[in-house]
Amino acid sequence: MVYSHSNRHDVVRSLAETYGRHCDGFWAASNLTDTSIGASKLSHIGEESYENLYIKIRAMWFYVYQNFLSDFDIFHIGGDDMYVIPENLKLLASTYPLDQAVYLGASIPNYKNPKRRFCGGGAGYTLSRPAIQLLVQRFTNGECPKAVASDEDVRIGRCLEDVGVKCQDTNDELEEVRYHHLDAHYHAAWIPARHALWNWEKLQFFHGIRGNQSQLGQISRTSTTFHLDKTTVRSLSRDRGIRRYHAILWDLCGNDFSARVERAATLNDAEKRQLLRREFERVPKVARALVRNNNG
């Protein structure tokens, strides 16, 4: 499930028509109902704004608890700038005891107290039914109070960790990353000398979770989510490349790439540069990170 608003319903359509079709259920919480894309108006206290995101997320979990809890084993939540691979997400979740409170995502040390951690909201996070029941119970009892705030991931993490439910280490057996804080191109180019919002040094020191794998070591073959953040994504499309990710992952680009390359040989330099820019936008370096062969 994703949070969005009416100004971005064209982006939600991209989600619903790509990975949303691979989900067992898809729901977009918005300020306007559009059943054609799985979006419905969700009432909550305060403004429909990023600064009030925590209140909206609380309302989403209440809505799930009241309407969908018995329908699914796991629930994944994130923004409309997230690409999800549901098959890998379900495969990962199946390795955990889902009859217990399970909290999965991309671990980040708490900014104020690095001995604690939470699942970053950019990649989204996944809860089992018992975890949702526990969360809503704590909301209801006032143990995790309302607040006008945007750091919903930090607050949800604190609410769960206070009762012993930690964000799990979801790296694979090679310690490669499954839940990605940013897009594939960013992670595939990242090296430890660069800044990392997941603060890998503290993540490893305090929590024993390795977060300093370089470049393609950042991309697991069983990756579950990518956060297509506007500050890093090299895409001119409004959906930040959601449809392109889907086309690459599901080999929907067709086999006409060679024909386009041959045609390029007949163009002048200016036309070639224009074509290359267009092709880079259509099939960027991210393809090599997402579609690695078994030996890659």
Short mmCIF file of C-alpha atoms in Angstrom, two decimals:
data_model
loop_
_atom_site.label_atom_id
_atom_site.label_comp_id
_atom_site.label_asym_id
_atom_site.label_seq_id
_atom_site.Cartn_x
_atom_site.Cartn_y
_atom_site.Cartn_z
CA MET A 1 0.00 0.00 0.00
CA VAL A 2 1.16 3.52 -0.78
CA TYR A 3 0.42 7.02 0.43
CA SER A 4 -0.22 9.67 -2.18
CA HIS A 5 -2.53 12.56 -3.06
CA SER A 6 -4.72 13.61 -5.96
CA ASN A 7 -1.99 15.68 -7.65
CA ARG A 8 -0.01 12.48 -8.14
CA HIS A 9 -2.72 10.09 -9.25
CA ASP A 10 -1.01 9.74 -12.63
CA VAL A 11 1.98 8.34 -10.74
CA VAL A 12 -0.28 6.01 -8.74
CA ARG A 13 -1.63 4.75 -12.08
CA SER A 14 1.93 3.81 -13.03
CA LEU A 15 2.21 1.81 -9.79
CA ALA A 16 -1.17 0.14 -10.20
CA GLU A 17 -0.43 -0.85 -13.80
CA THR A 18 3.07 -2.20 -13.10
CA TYR A 19 4.04 -3.89 -9.84
CA GLY A 20 0.55 -3.39 -8.40
CA ARG A 21 -0.73 -6.14 -10.70
CA HIS A 22 1.73 -8.55 -9.08
CA CYS A 23 0.50 -7.81 -5.55
CA ASP A 24 -2.18 -9.85 -3.80
CA GLY A 25 -3.78 -6.49 -2.97
CA PHE A 26 -3.01 -2.87 -3.83
CA TRP A 27 -4.29 0.27 -2.11
CA ALA A 28 -3.33 3.92 -2.40
CA ALA A 29 -4.36 6.18 0.48
CA SER A 30 -5.20 9.58 -0.98
CA ASN A 31 -7.37 12.65 -0.49
CA LEU A 32 -9.53 11.63 -3.45
CA THR A 33 -11.12 8.34 -4.46
CA ASP A 34 -10.34 6.84 -7.89
CA THR A 35 -11.27 3.18 -8.00
CA SER A 36 -9.63 2.73 -11.42
CA ILE A 37 -6.21 2.99 -9.76
CA GLY A 38 -7.03 1.55 -6.34
CA ALA A 39 -7.00 4.93 -4.63
CA SER A 40 -9.47 5.94 -1.93
CA LYS A 41 -9.95 9.01 0.19
CA LEU A 42 -8.63 8.50 3.69
CA SER A 43 -9.76 10.99 6.31
CA HIS A 44 -7.32 11.96 9.02
CA ILE A 45 -6.60 14.79 11.42
CA GLY A 46 -4.84 17.83 10.01
CA GLU A 47 -3.62 18.84 6.59
CA GLU A 48 -2.84 16.66 3.60
CA SER A 49 0.87 17.50 3.67
CA TYR A 50 4.26 15.90 4.06
CA GLU A 51 4.68 17.66 7.40
CA ASN A 52 1.63 15.72 8.63
CA LEU A 53 2.70 12.34 7.23
CA TYR A 54 2.88 10.56 10.60
CA ILE A 55 -0.80 11.28 11.24
CA LYS A 56 -1.70 9.94 7.79
CA ILE A 57 0.35 6.77 8.31
CA ARG A 58 -1.37 6.16 11.66
CA ALA A 59 -4.73 6.52 9.89
CA MET A 60 -3.62 4.02 7.25
CA TRP A 61 -2.71 1.41 9.84
CA PHE A 62 -6.04 1.95 11.64
CA TYR A 63 -7.84 1.51 8.30
CA VAL A 64 -5.94 -1.70 7.53
CA TYR A 65 -6.64 -3.03 11.01
CA GLN A 66 -10.37 -2.39 10.63
CA ASN A 67 -10.82 -3.53 7.03
CA PHE A 68 -8.07 -5.78 5.66
CA LEU A 69 -6.20 -7.38 8.54
CA SER A 70 -7.51 -10.91 8.02
CA ASP A 71 -7.03 -10.81 4.23
CA PHE A 72 -3.22 -10.89 4.05
CA ASP A 73 -0.25 -12.23 6.00
CA ILE A 74 1.96 -9.18 5.41
CA PHE A 75 1.44 -5.52 4.56
CA HIS A 76 4.05 -3.33 2.90
CA ILE A 77 3.76 0.46 3.15
CA GLY A 78 5.66 3.22 1.36
CA GLY A 79 5.33 6.32 -0.79
CA ASP A 80 4.31 6.63 -4.41
CA ASP A 81 8.00 6.99 -5.34
CA MET A 82 8.77 3.35 -4.52
CA TYR A 83 9.12 0.37 -6.85
CA VAL A 84 8.31 -3.01 -5.30
CA ILE A 85 9.10 -6.55 -6.46
CA PRO A 86 6.22 -8.42 -4.75
CA GLU A 87 7.51 -11.90 -5.60
CA ASN A 88 10.79 -11.27 -3.78
CA LEU A 89 9.03 -9.52 -0.92
CA LYS A 90 6.76 -12.52 -0.31
CA LEU A 91 9.72 -14.89 -0.63
CA LEU A 92 11.64 -12.96 2.01
CA ALA A 93 8.64 -12.72 4.36
CA SER A 94 8.10 -16.48 4.13
CA THR A 95 11.40 -17.03 5.95
CA TYR A 96 10.06 -15.30 9.09
CA PRO A 97 7.51 -16.54 11.68
CA LEU A 98 4.54 -14.51 10.48
CA ASP A 99 2.42 -15.65 13.41
CA GLN A 100 4.61 -13.29 15.45
CA ALA A 101 5.22 -9.55 15.25
CA VAL A 102 7.65 -9.11 12.32
CA TYR A 103 9.04 -5.76 11.12
CA LEU A 104 11.08 -5.84 7.89
CA GLY A 105 12.86 -3.10 5.98
CA ALA A 106 16.10 -1.22 5.45
CA SER A 107 17.70 -0.61 8.83
CA ILE A 108 18.90 2.86 9.81
CA PRO A 109 20.43 3.69 13.21
CA ASN A 110 18.33 6.17 15.16
CA TYR A 111 19.75 9.64 14.65
CA LYS A 112 19.65 10.57 18.34
CA ASN A 113 20.45 7.17 19.80
CA PRO A 114 22.38 4.96 17.33
CA LYS A 115 22.00 1.94 19.59
CA ARG A 116 18.42 1.85 18.38
CA ARG A 117 17.30 1.43 14.76
CA PHE A 118 14.25 1.74 12.53
CA CYS A 119 13.22 0.67 9.04
CA GLY A 120 13.66 3.59 6.63
CA GLY A 121 10.46 4.83 5.04
CA GLY A 122 11.96 5.50 1.59
CA ALA A 123 12.22 1.80 0.77
CA GLY A 124 9.00 1.13 2.64
CA TYR A 125 8.65 -1.39 5.44
CA THR A 126 6.71 -4.61 5.91
CA LEU A 127 4.64 -5.69 8.90
CA SER A 128 3.04 -9.00 9.81
CA ARG A 129 -0.52 -9.11 11.14
CA PRO A 130 0.57 -9.44 14.80
CA ALA A 131 2.87 -6.43 14.36
CA ILE A 132 -0.04 -4.35 13.05
CA GLN A 133 -2.26 -5.48 15.92
CA LEU A 134 0.45 -4.49 18.39
CA LEU A 135 1.00 -1.13 16.68
CA VAL A 136 -2.69 -0.21 16.62
CA GLN A 137 -3.07 -1.31 20.24
CA ARG A 138 -0.25 1.02 21.25
CA PHE A 139 -1.79 3.85 19.22
CA THR A 140 -5.14 3.29 20.92
CA ASN A 141 -3.62 3.17 24.40
CA GLY A 142 -1.78 6.44 23.83
CA GLU A 143 1.61 4.75 24.17
CA CYS A 144 2.68 6.13 20.78
CA PRO A 145 1.07 9.58 20.79
CA LYS A 146 -0.13 11.63 17.84
CA ALA A 147 2.20 14.30 16.49
CA VAL A 148 2.37 16.60 13.51
CA ALA A 149 5.59 15.24 12.01
CA SER A 150 7.07 13.90 8.80
CA ASP A 151 9.44 11.33 10.35
CA GLU A 152 6.82 8.60 10.46
CA ASP A 153 9.42 5.83 9.94
CA VAL A 154 11.39 6.91 13.02
CA ARG A 155 8.24 7.10 15.14
CA ILE A 156 6.84 3.76 13.96
CA GLY A 157 10.23 2.16 14.61
CA ARG A 158 10.35 3.58 18.13
CA CYS A 159 6.80 2.48 18.83
CA LEU A 160 7.60 -1.11 17.87
CA GLU A 161 11.11 -1.31 19.32
CA ASP A 162 9.84 -0.11 22.71
CA VAL A 163 8.04 -3.46 22.98
CA GLY A 164 10.88 -5.53 21.57
CA VAL A 165 10.01 -5.57 17.86
CA LYS A 166 13.09 -4.48 15.94
CA CYS A 167 13.63 -3.75 12.29
CA GLN A 168 15.16 -7.00 11.04
CA ASP A 169 18.43 -7.39 9.17
CA THR A 170 17.02 -8.11 5.71
CA ASN A 171 20.33 -8.35 3.83
CA ASP A 172 20.71 -11.62 1.93
CA GLU A 173 23.17 -14.45 2.64
CA LEU A 174 25.89 -12.51 0.78
CA GLU A 175 25.10 -9.45 2.92
CA GLU A 176 23.75 -7.70 -0.17
CA VAL A 177 20.88 -5.24 0.24
CA ARG A 178 17.22 -6.10 -0.42
CA TYR A 179 15.38 -2.94 0.71
CA HIS A 180 16.99 0.05 -1.02
CA HIS A 181 16.94 3.53 0.48
CA LEU A 182 17.47 5.02 -2.98
CA ASP A 183 17.37 3.98 -6.64
CA ALA A 184 19.35 1.16 -8.25
CA HIS A 185 21.73 3.45 -10.12
CA TYR A 186 22.69 5.23 -6.89
CA HIS A 187 23.33 2.00 -4.99
CA ALA A 188 25.17 0.32 -7.86
CA ALA A 189 27.58 3.27 -8.00
CA TRP A 190 27.96 3.75 -4.23
CA ILE A 191 31.27 3.20 -2.43
CA PRO A 192 31.95 3.53 1.33
CA ALA A 193 33.91 6.75 0.79
CA ARG A 194 30.63 8.45 -0.14
CA HIS A 195 28.05 9.66 2.33
CA ALA A 196 25.34 7.12 3.13
CA LEU A 197 22.04 8.11 4.70
CA TRP A 198 21.86 4.65 6.30
CA ASN A 199 25.03 5.53 8.33
CA TRP A 200 26.70 2.20 7.64
CA GLU A 201 29.48 2.63 10.21
CA LYS A 202 27.06 2.94 13.13
CA LEU A 203 24.79 0.31 11.61
CA GLN A 204 27.65 -2.15 11.62
CA PHE A 205 29.19 -1.07 14.96
CA PHE A 206 26.01 -1.00 17.05
CA HIS A 207 23.85 -3.55 15.23
CA GLY A 208 26.19 -5.92 13.42
CA ILE A 209 24.47 -5.23 10.10
CA ARG A 210 26.88 -4.76 7.22
CA GLY A 211 25.99 -1.75 5.12
CA ASN A 212 29.26 -0.99 3.35
CA GLN A 213 29.07 -3.36 0.39
CA SER A 214 30.32 -1.51 -2.67
CA GLN A 215 28.55 -0.97 -5.99
CA LEU A 216 26.77 -4.13 -7.23
CA GLY A 217 27.32 -5.59 -3.76
CA GLN A 218 24.56 -3.18 -2.78
CA ILE A 219 22.06 -4.93 -5.07
CA SER A 220 20.75 -8.33 -3.97
CA ARG A 221 19.49 -10.80 -6.56
CA THR A 222 16.39 -10.96 -4.38
CA SER A 223 15.91 -7.20 -4.02
CA THR A 224 12.45 -6.21 -2.82
CA THR A 225 12.12 -2.41 -3.13
CA PHE A 226 13.78 0.68 -4.57
CA HIS A 227 13.13 4.26 -3.49
CA LEU A 228 13.06 6.47 -6.57
CA ASP A 229 13.85 9.66 -4.71
CA LYS A 230 13.75 12.87 -6.74
CA THR A 231 17.18 13.92 -5.49
CA THR A 232 18.97 10.95 -7.10
CA VAL A 233 16.81 9.50 -9.89
CA ARG A 234 18.03 10.38 -13.39
CA SER A 235 14.64 10.39 -15.02
CA LEU A 236 12.59 13.07 -16.69
CA SER A 237 9.37 11.09 -16.38
CA ARG A 238 6.91 12.16 -13.72
CA ASP A 239 6.80 8.68 -12.23
CA ARG A 240 10.63 8.76 -11.87
CA GLY A 241 11.05 5.67 -13.98
CA ILE A 242 8.50 3.28 -12.43
CA ARG A 243 7.41 1.95 -15.83
CA ARG A 244 11.01 1.73 -17.01
CA TYR A 245 12.03 -0.32 -13.97
CA HIS A 246 9.11 -2.63 -14.63
CA ALA A 247 9.97 -3.01 -18.31
CA ILE A 248 13.59 -3.85 -17.52
CA LEU A 249 12.80 -6.33 -14.76
CA TRP A 250 10.16 -8.13 -16.79
CA ASP A 251 12.06 -7.95 -20.10
CA LEU A 252 9.37 -5.87 -21.76
CA CYS A 253 11.72 -3.62 -23.73
CA GLY A 254 11.51 -5.79 -26.85
CA ASN A 255 14.34 -6.92 -29.10
CA ASP A 256 14.60 -3.86 -31.33
CA PHE A 257 17.56 -2.28 -29.56
CA SER A 258 20.01 -3.54 -32.21
CA ALA A 259 17.85 -2.05 -34.96
CA ARG A 260 17.96 1.33 -33.24
CA VAL A 261 21.76 1.07 -32.92
CA GLU A 262 22.07 0.29 -36.65
CA ARG A 263 19.88 3.26 -37.48
CA ALA A 264 22.13 5.47 -35.38
CA ALA A 265 25.00 4.79 -37.77
CA THR A 266 23.18 6.80 -40.44
CA LEU A 267 22.72 9.90 -38.27
CA ASN A 268 24.93 12.95 -37.98
CA ASP A 269 26.70 13.75 -34.72
CA ALA A 270 23.97 16.04 -33.38
CA GLU A 271 21.30 13.47 -34.14
CA LYS A 272 23.41 10.75 -32.53
CA ARG A 273 23.79 12.77 -29.34
CA GLN A 274 20.03 13.32 -29.22
CA LEU A 275 19.38 9.62 -29.78
CA LEU A 276 21.89 8.59 -27.12
CA ARG A 277 20.31 10.92 -24.58
CA ARG A 278 16.93 9.40 -25.36
CA GLU A 279 18.29 5.83 -25.16
CA PHE A 280 20.07 6.55 -21.90
CA GLU A 281 16.79 7.77 -20.49
CA ARG A 282 15.01 4.68 -21.79
CA VAL A 283 17.54 2.00 -20.87
CA PRO A 284 19.99 3.51 -18.35
CA LYS A 285 22.88 1.91 -16.51
CA VAL A 286 20.40 0.73 -13.90
CA ALA A 287 19.64 -2.18 -16.25
CA ARG A 288 23.00 -3.72 -15.47
CA ALA A 289 22.25 -3.54 -11.76
CA LEU A 290 18.76 -4.98 -12.07
CA VAL A 291 19.27 -7.68 -14.69
CA ARG A 292 22.47 -9.41 -13.64
CA ASN A 293 22.94 -12.95 -14.90
CA ASN A 294 23.78 -15.84 -12.63
CA ASN A 295 27.48 -15.29 -13.08
CA GLY A 296 27.26 -11.49 -12.63
#
